[in-house]
């Protein structure tokens, strides 16, 4: 089935190529877009055209990944006014802040453009897509507004032909170049790993998951175990991945969802209040240990029960002046004694499970050296057993 041509062109304009990043929402998600689509069957001629096109794409893709491409085959000076950003689902990396932008402008002004900007040219289209160098283009535009000089308006560019370079190869190149030269926020870094994982699997170069993980570890300069910690997020449903990439849930919540299968994840989303989506203690209760068959009734029951749950622990950060340090330590030790005597029968002998006190050991040693507090009292703050807390 083929979508109405007008709708299809509109969608392709907003999401060029294959959208490997998820963009899926449950019905009760307040951000779910309202889209109306119309379908009609393809003719035999259209199906054959699609088959021939796909055959060409696969051949070009195999050649690009096997042989690579010559980025410097076509080098020209291009008007910055003809350059436009790559689609958001291709290049989702943050732009430099004001301080970084000014530094980049100063560098371009004093030293000039060292690395050419990489552009993509499509046939019958007058503008060029920026594949690498978006920040430099922004800096050059700012410089040109101030000083109308040709060196700012017409930077040196490497131009790739969209009919010769595969989409997957381009997107792999974008990920690689941005990883090498940028400080990447965690949410973007996660998306880069998962997108690269998808691209590697689609390239058909790596058949085994272990080979893919090894390749990712080498590319991202990480251990394989660290890579697998991120790849566990591949177990997320499209709906949960969408929330993660839109920064509407944090990594901790995403890891909880990864414990259960995608069907259960979707069932939870369809029945939970989205205002509570980042409430860790409630989501943890709803999901449980992730084992066994979970029915819709069970999930609804867990969601209802979770509404009355409160977090098991809370942390305080208190800054104390040295003049009341002794009194503070006595109070904290009394609190630990109280917890030991009243909760040890419930939670076992490890006192830190219900009253864990941390402090800066490096600073505390100076107070000990000056006899503002004694070392034995300080040791009681970190005591693990009831006997250590109650010792004289």
Short mmCIF file of C-alpha atoms in Angstrom, two decimals:
data_model
loop_
_atom_site.label_atom_id
_atom_site.label_comp_id
_atom_site.label_asym_id
_atom_site.label_seq_id
_atom_site.Cartn_x
_atom_site.Cartn_y
_atom_site.Cartn_z
CA UNK A 1 0.00 0.00 0.00
CA UNK A 2 1.21 3.52 -0.83
CA UNK A 3 0.34 6.70 1.01
CA UNK A 4 -1.35 9.61 -0.67
CA UNK A 5 1.38 11.39 -2.66
CA UNK A 6 0.93 14.79 -0.99
CA UNK A 7 1.14 13.27 2.49
CA UNK A 8 4.10 11.13 1.51
CA UNK A 9 6.04 14.12 0.17
CA UNK A 10 5.27 16.11 3.31
CA UNK A 11 6.56 13.33 5.56
CA UNK A 12 9.69 12.81 3.47
CA UNK A 13 10.43 16.50 3.74
CA UNK A 14 10.37 16.32 7.56
CA UNK A 15 12.00 12.88 7.97
CA UNK A 16 14.29 12.16 4.98
CA UNK A 17 15.45 8.61 4.41
CA UNK A 18 14.71 5.80 6.78
CA UNK A 19 13.98 6.97 10.32
CA UNK A 20 16.00 4.47 12.36
CA UNK A 21 15.29 6.39 15.57
CA UNK A 22 11.91 5.58 17.12
CA UNK A 23 9.03 8.00 16.97
CA UNK A 24 6.17 5.93 18.36
CA UNK A 25 3.59 6.91 20.96
CA UNK A 26 0.89 5.12 22.96
CA UNK A 27 -2.63 6.46 22.56
CA UNK A 28 -2.72 8.13 25.99
CA UNK A 29 0.59 9.97 25.49
CA UNK A 30 -0.25 13.71 25.54
CA UNK A 31 2.40 14.35 22.90
CA UNK A 32 1.12 11.85 20.36
CA UNK A 33 0.71 13.74 17.05
CA UNK A 34 -2.57 13.53 15.21
CA UNK A 35 -1.86 12.21 11.70
CA UNK A 36 -4.41 11.33 9.06
CA UNK A 37 -3.17 9.15 6.19
CA UNK A 38 -4.82 7.78 3.07
CA UNK A 39 -3.73 4.63 1.26
CA UNK A 40 -4.21 3.17 -2.20
CA UNK A 41 -2.70 0.04 -3.82
CA UNK A 42 0.44 0.13 -5.96
CA UNK A 43 0.37 -0.96 -9.56
CA UNK A 44 2.63 -3.71 -10.91
CA UNK A 45 4.72 -1.05 -12.64
CA UNK A 46 5.19 0.88 -9.37
CA UNK A 47 6.16 -2.30 -7.53
CA UNK A 48 8.78 -3.09 -10.19
CA UNK A 49 10.15 0.46 -9.96
CA UNK A 50 10.45 0.08 -6.19
CA UNK A 51 12.25 -3.26 -6.63
CA UNK A 52 14.77 -1.78 -9.08
CA UNK A 53 15.35 1.23 -6.81
CA UNK A 54 15.96 -1.00 -3.78
CA UNK A 55 18.38 -3.14 -5.78
CA UNK A 56 20.40 -0.04 -6.69
CA UNK A 57 20.40 1.13 -3.07
CA UNK A 58 21.69 -2.23 -1.80
CA UNK A 59 24.44 -2.31 -4.43
CA UNK A 60 25.56 1.23 -3.63
CA UNK A 61 25.47 0.51 0.11
CA UNK A 62 27.60 -2.61 -0.21
CA UNK A 63 30.14 -0.74 -2.32
CA UNK A 64 30.37 2.24 0.06
CA UNK A 65 30.96 0.12 3.16
CA UNK A 66 33.35 -2.24 1.36
CA UNK A 67 35.46 0.28 -0.54
CA UNK A 68 34.75 3.58 1.22
CA UNK A 69 34.42 6.90 -0.61
CA UNK A 70 36.81 9.64 -1.66
CA UNK A 71 35.63 12.68 0.31
CA UNK A 72 38.09 14.95 -1.57
CA UNK A 73 36.97 13.94 -5.07
CA UNK A 74 34.95 17.14 -5.49
CA UNK A 75 36.29 20.16 -3.58
CA UNK A 76 34.79 23.59 -4.24
CA UNK A 77 34.11 26.93 -2.59
CA UNK A 78 30.38 27.14 -1.86
CA UNK A 79 28.21 30.06 -0.80
CA UNK A 80 27.18 29.61 2.86
CA UNK A 81 23.75 30.93 1.88
CA UNK A 82 23.21 27.72 -0.11
CA UNK A 83 23.94 25.47 2.88
CA UNK A 84 21.17 24.01 5.04
CA UNK A 85 21.19 21.78 8.10
CA UNK A 86 20.95 18.02 7.78
CA UNK A 87 17.65 16.46 8.91
CA UNK A 88 17.20 16.27 12.68
CA UNK A 89 17.01 12.49 12.59
CA UNK A 90 20.46 12.45 10.96
CA UNK A 91 22.27 15.15 12.95
CA UNK A 92 20.82 15.67 16.42
CA UNK A 93 23.97 16.98 18.08
CA UNK A 94 23.96 20.18 20.17
CA UNK A 95 25.31 23.42 18.73
CA UNK A 96 28.14 25.25 20.54
CA UNK A 97 27.14 27.59 23.35
CA UNK A 98 27.91 31.31 23.10
CA UNK A 99 31.39 30.98 24.61
CA UNK A 100 32.30 28.08 22.29
CA UNK A 101 30.88 29.91 19.27
CA UNK A 102 32.92 33.04 19.98
CA UNK A 103 36.05 30.90 20.40
CA UNK A 104 35.34 29.19 17.06
CA UNK A 105 34.77 32.56 15.36
CA UNK A 106 38.08 33.84 16.75
CA UNK A 107 39.86 30.75 15.42
CA UNK A 108 38.31 31.11 11.95
CA UNK A 109 39.14 34.81 11.91
CA UNK A 110 42.79 34.41 12.92
CA UNK A 111 43.75 31.00 11.48
CA UNK A 112 41.07 30.34 8.89
CA UNK A 113 39.19 27.18 7.97
CA UNK A 114 41.52 24.20 8.47
CA UNK A 115 39.10 21.33 7.80
CA UNK A 116 36.74 21.66 4.80
CA UNK A 117 33.00 21.48 5.40
CA UNK A 118 31.40 18.29 4.07
CA UNK A 119 28.22 18.81 2.05
CA UNK A 120 25.73 16.57 0.28
CA UNK A 121 24.40 17.54 -3.14
CA UNK A 122 21.12 16.19 -4.47
CA UNK A 123 20.25 16.37 -8.19
CA UNK A 124 17.81 19.09 -9.25
CA UNK A 125 18.15 20.81 -5.87
CA UNK A 126 20.00 24.11 -5.58
CA UNK A 127 20.98 23.89 -1.90
CA UNK A 128 23.51 21.69 -0.13
CA UNK A 129 23.00 19.65 3.05
CA UNK A 130 25.62 20.07 5.79
CA UNK A 131 26.94 16.65 6.79
CA UNK A 132 29.88 17.88 8.87
CA UNK A 133 30.75 21.42 9.92
CA UNK A 134 27.41 22.81 11.11
CA UNK A 135 29.09 24.80 13.90
CA UNK A 136 31.68 26.22 11.50
CA UNK A 137 28.96 27.29 9.08
CA UNK A 138 27.15 29.05 11.92
CA UNK A 139 30.37 30.81 12.93
CA UNK A 140 31.11 31.80 9.32
CA UNK A 141 27.61 33.25 8.92
CA UNK A 142 28.14 35.36 12.04
CA UNK A 143 31.52 36.54 10.77
CA UNK A 144 30.09 37.38 7.34
CA UNK A 145 27.32 39.47 8.91
CA UNK A 146 30.04 41.51 10.61
CA UNK A 147 32.57 41.62 7.76
CA UNK A 148 31.38 40.95 4.21
CA UNK A 149 34.48 39.07 3.16
CA UNK A 150 34.58 36.31 0.55
CA UNK A 151 36.66 34.05 2.81
CA UNK A 152 33.68 33.83 5.14
CA UNK A 153 31.01 33.59 2.45
CA UNK A 154 32.72 30.99 0.26
CA UNK A 155 34.43 28.39 2.48
CA UNK A 156 36.18 25.35 1.02
CA UNK A 157 33.86 22.33 0.95
CA UNK A 158 34.00 18.63 0.09
CA UNK A 159 30.88 17.77 -1.89
CA UNK A 160 29.37 14.30 -1.94
CA UNK A 161 26.86 13.15 -4.57
CA UNK A 162 23.64 11.69 -3.13
CA UNK A 163 23.43 9.33 -6.12
CA UNK A 164 26.83 7.84 -5.28
CA UNK A 165 26.78 7.74 -1.48
CA UNK A 166 24.41 5.54 0.52
CA UNK A 167 22.22 7.00 3.26
CA UNK A 168 23.49 4.54 5.89
CA UNK A 169 27.10 5.37 5.00
CA UNK A 170 26.38 9.11 5.33
CA UNK A 171 24.72 8.67 8.72
CA UNK A 172 27.57 6.48 9.95
CA UNK A 173 30.02 9.18 8.86
CA UNK A 174 28.03 11.88 10.70
CA UNK A 175 28.07 9.82 13.92
CA UNK A 176 31.79 9.12 13.61
CA UNK A 177 32.82 12.72 12.93
CA UNK A 178 30.68 14.18 15.71
CA UNK A 179 31.90 11.64 18.26
CA UNK A 180 35.53 12.49 17.60
CA UNK A 181 35.29 16.25 17.85
CA UNK A 182 32.49 17.00 20.32
CA UNK A 183 31.66 16.86 23.99
CA UNK A 184 28.58 14.66 23.85
CA UNK A 185 25.76 14.92 26.44
CA UNK A 186 24.70 11.56 27.86
CA UNK A 187 21.28 11.43 26.16
CA UNK A 188 22.86 12.16 22.76
CA UNK A 189 25.64 9.64 23.45
CA UNK A 190 23.07 6.91 24.16
CA UNK A 191 21.27 7.69 20.93
CA UNK A 192 24.55 7.62 19.00
CA UNK A 193 25.40 4.13 20.29
CA UNK A 194 21.94 2.74 19.55
CA UNK A 195 21.79 4.36 16.09
CA UNK A 196 25.26 3.09 15.24
CA UNK A 197 24.25 -0.37 16.47
CA UNK A 198 21.24 -0.30 14.14
CA UNK A 199 23.31 0.92 11.19
CA UNK A 200 25.95 -1.78 11.70
CA UNK A 201 23.30 -4.50 11.77
CA UNK A 202 21.59 -3.11 8.68
CA UNK A 203 24.85 -2.96 6.75
CA UNK A 204 24.93 -6.80 6.87
CA UNK A 205 28.66 -6.65 7.53
CA UNK A 206 28.28 -8.01 11.05
CA UNK A 207 26.16 -11.12 11.49
CA UNK A 208 26.87 -11.84 15.15
CA UNK A 209 25.88 -9.53 18.02
CA UNK A 210 29.27 -10.05 19.69
CA UNK A 211 31.04 -8.76 16.57
CA UNK A 212 28.82 -5.67 16.56
CA UNK A 213 29.56 -5.02 20.26
CA UNK A 214 33.30 -5.38 19.65
CA UNK A 215 33.14 -2.91 16.76
CA UNK A 216 31.17 -0.42 18.88
CA UNK A 217 33.65 -0.77 21.75
CA UNK A 218 36.51 0.10 19.39
CA UNK A 219 34.68 3.04 17.82
CA UNK A 220 33.46 4.59 21.09
CA UNK A 221 36.66 3.81 23.04
CA UNK A 222 34.77 1.80 25.65
CA UNK A 223 34.90 -1.71 27.09
CA UNK A 224 32.57 -4.34 25.63
CA UNK A 225 30.83 -4.67 29.00
CA UNK A 226 30.05 -0.94 28.97
CA UNK A 227 28.69 -1.24 25.45
CA UNK A 228 26.41 -4.11 26.51
CA UNK A 229 25.13 -1.94 29.38
CA UNK A 230 23.91 0.50 26.75
CA UNK A 231 22.74 -2.13 24.28
CA UNK A 232 20.33 -3.49 26.90
CA UNK A 233 18.27 -0.43 25.95
CA UNK A 234 17.62 -2.12 22.60
CA UNK A 235 15.11 -4.22 24.54
CA UNK A 236 12.96 -1.12 24.93
CA UNK A 237 9.79 -0.82 22.91
CA UNK A 238 9.60 1.87 20.26
CA UNK A 239 7.32 3.88 22.54
CA UNK A 240 9.77 3.82 25.48
CA UNK A 241 12.73 4.62 23.21
CA UNK A 242 10.82 7.61 21.92
CA UNK A 243 10.40 8.88 25.48
CA UNK A 244 14.12 8.33 26.17
CA UNK A 245 15.28 10.15 23.03
CA UNK A 246 12.86 13.01 23.70
CA UNK A 247 14.41 13.26 27.20
CA UNK A 248 11.04 12.64 28.84
CA UNK A 249 12.35 9.69 30.85
CA UNK A 250 15.83 9.32 32.34
CA UNK A 251 18.30 6.48 31.86
CA UNK A 252 17.45 4.95 35.25
CA UNK A 253 13.76 4.62 34.32
CA UNK A 254 14.66 3.28 30.87
CA UNK A 255 16.74 0.50 32.43
CA UNK A 256 13.75 -0.50 34.57
CA UNK A 257 11.53 -0.79 31.49
CA UNK A 258 14.19 -2.91 29.76
CA UNK A 259 13.58 -5.66 32.37
CA UNK A 260 10.24 -6.59 30.80
CA UNK A 261 9.29 -7.39 27.22
CA UNK A 262 8.06 -4.66 24.82
CA UNK A 263 4.41 -5.77 25.10
CA UNK A 264 4.47 -5.28 28.88
CA UNK A 265 6.24 -1.93 28.48
CA UNK A 266 3.49 -0.72 26.19
CA UNK A 267 0.79 -2.00 28.55
CA UNK A 268 2.35 0.00 31.40
CA UNK A 269 2.55 3.18 29.32
CA UNK A 270 -1.07 2.82 28.22
CA UNK A 271 -2.27 2.67 31.80
CA UNK A 272 0.04 4.96 33.74
CA UNK A 273 -0.31 8.67 34.42
CA UNK A 274 2.46 10.27 32.33
CA UNK A 275 3.04 12.79 35.10
CA UNK A 276 4.49 9.89 37.13
CA UNK A 277 6.64 8.45 34.36
CA UNK A 278 9.92 9.39 36.11
CA UNK A 279 8.82 8.37 39.60
CA UNK A 280 11.46 5.68 40.21
CA UNK A 281 9.99 3.96 43.27
CA UNK A 282 6.57 3.61 41.66
CA UNK A 283 7.84 2.41 38.26
CA UNK A 284 10.11 -0.07 40.04
CA UNK A 285 7.14 -1.47 41.97
CA UNK A 286 4.98 -1.72 38.85
CA UNK A 287 7.65 -3.58 36.89
CA UNK A 288 8.83 -5.78 39.76
CA UNK A 289 11.69 -8.18 39.04
CA UNK A 290 10.69 -8.52 35.38
CA UNK A 291 10.08 -12.27 35.57
CA UNK A 292 6.96 -14.31 34.95
CA UNK A 293 3.89 -13.72 32.81
CA UNK A 294 2.35 -10.33 33.49
CA UNK A 295 -1.30 -9.74 32.65
CA UNK A 296 -3.06 -6.44 32.08
CA UNK A 297 -5.01 -6.97 35.30
CA UNK A 298 -1.76 -7.47 37.24
CA UNK A 299 -0.26 -4.29 35.80
CA UNK A 300 -3.37 -2.27 36.58
CA UNK A 301 -3.29 -3.63 40.12
CA UNK A 302 0.36 -2.69 40.55
CA UNK A 303 -0.29 0.79 39.17
CA UNK A 304 -3.16 1.30 41.62
CA UNK A 305 -1.10 0.08 44.57
CA UNK A 306 1.87 2.22 43.57
CA UNK A 307 -0.18 5.39 44.04
CA UNK A 308 0.17 5.02 47.83
CA UNK A 309 3.87 4.16 47.81
CA UNK A 310 6.50 6.56 49.11
CA UNK A 311 10.26 6.31 48.50
CA UNK A 312 12.11 3.99 50.87
CA UNK A 313 14.99 6.46 51.38
CA UNK A 314 15.78 10.16 51.24
CA UNK A 315 19.13 11.97 51.23
CA UNK A 316 20.03 15.27 52.88
CA UNK A 317 23.01 17.48 52.14
CA UNK A 318 23.88 19.59 55.19
CA UNK A 319 26.78 22.01 55.48
CA UNK A 320 28.10 22.42 59.06
CA UNK A 321 30.31 25.15 60.51
CA UNK A 322 33.29 23.79 62.44
CA UNK A 323 32.00 25.46 65.65
CA UNK A 324 29.06 23.07 65.84
CA UNK A 325 30.83 20.04 64.39
CA UNK A 326 31.10 18.20 67.72
CA UNK A 327 27.42 18.69 68.53
CA UNK A 328 26.45 17.60 65.01
CA UNK A 329 28.45 14.37 65.25
CA UNK A 330 26.88 13.53 68.61
CA UNK A 331 23.40 14.09 67.15
CA UNK A 332 24.12 11.93 64.09
CA UNK A 333 25.51 9.11 66.25
CA UNK A 334 22.42 9.26 68.47
CA UNK A 335 20.29 8.99 65.31
CA UNK A 336 22.29 5.96 64.21
CA UNK A 337 21.89 4.36 67.64
CA UNK A 338 18.13 4.94 67.51
CA UNK A 339 17.91 3.37 64.06
CA UNK A 340 20.03 0.41 65.19
CA UNK A 341 17.88 -0.34 68.24
CA UNK A 342 14.52 0.12 66.51
CA UNK A 343 15.08 -1.25 63.01
CA UNK A 344 17.75 -3.91 63.31
CA UNK A 345 15.14 -6.64 63.77
CA UNK A 346 13.42 -5.58 60.52
CA UNK A 347 16.31 -4.89 58.20
CA UNK A 348 19.21 -6.91 59.59
CA UNK A 349 22.48 -6.03 61.26
CA UNK A 350 23.85 -3.61 58.63
CA UNK A 351 23.15 -0.20 60.15
CA UNK A 352 23.93 1.65 56.92
CA UNK A 353 20.87 0.14 55.26
CA UNK A 354 18.63 2.45 57.25
CA UNK A 355 20.97 5.27 58.31
CA UNK A 356 23.97 5.79 56.04
CA UNK A 357 26.09 8.86 56.83
CA UNK A 358 28.70 10.10 54.35
CA UNK A 359 31.08 13.04 54.54
CA UNK A 360 34.32 14.33 53.02
CA UNK A 361 37.04 12.18 54.57
CA UNK A 362 39.81 14.49 53.32
CA UNK A 363 38.37 17.49 55.13
CA UNK A 364 37.49 15.55 58.30
CA UNK A 365 41.15 14.52 58.83
CA UNK A 366 42.09 18.17 59.47
CA UNK A 367 39.53 18.42 62.28
CA UNK A 368 40.92 15.22 63.78
CA UNK A 369 44.49 16.57 63.56
CA UNK A 370 43.44 19.72 65.46
CA UNK A 371 41.48 17.69 68.07
CA UNK A 372 38.20 19.35 67.15
CA UNK A 373 36.74 15.81 67.02
CA UNK A 374 38.22 12.46 67.97
CA UNK A 375 38.86 9.65 65.50
CA UNK A 376 36.74 7.11 67.41
CA UNK A 377 33.66 9.33 67.14
CA UNK A 378 34.22 9.76 63.42
CA UNK A 379 34.50 5.98 62.97
CA UNK A 380 31.07 5.54 64.55
CA UNK A 381 29.57 7.68 61.80
CA UNK A 382 30.51 5.05 59.22
CA UNK A 383 29.97 2.02 61.47
CA UNK A 384 28.19 -0.89 59.79
CA UNK A 385 27.22 -3.11 62.74
CA UNK A 386 25.10 -2.38 65.82
CA UNK A 387 27.96 -3.32 68.16
CA UNK A 388 30.27 -0.77 66.50
CA UNK A 389 27.66 1.97 66.89
CA UNK A 390 26.94 1.14 70.54
CA UNK A 391 30.61 0.68 71.53
CA UNK A 392 32.10 3.09 74.06
#
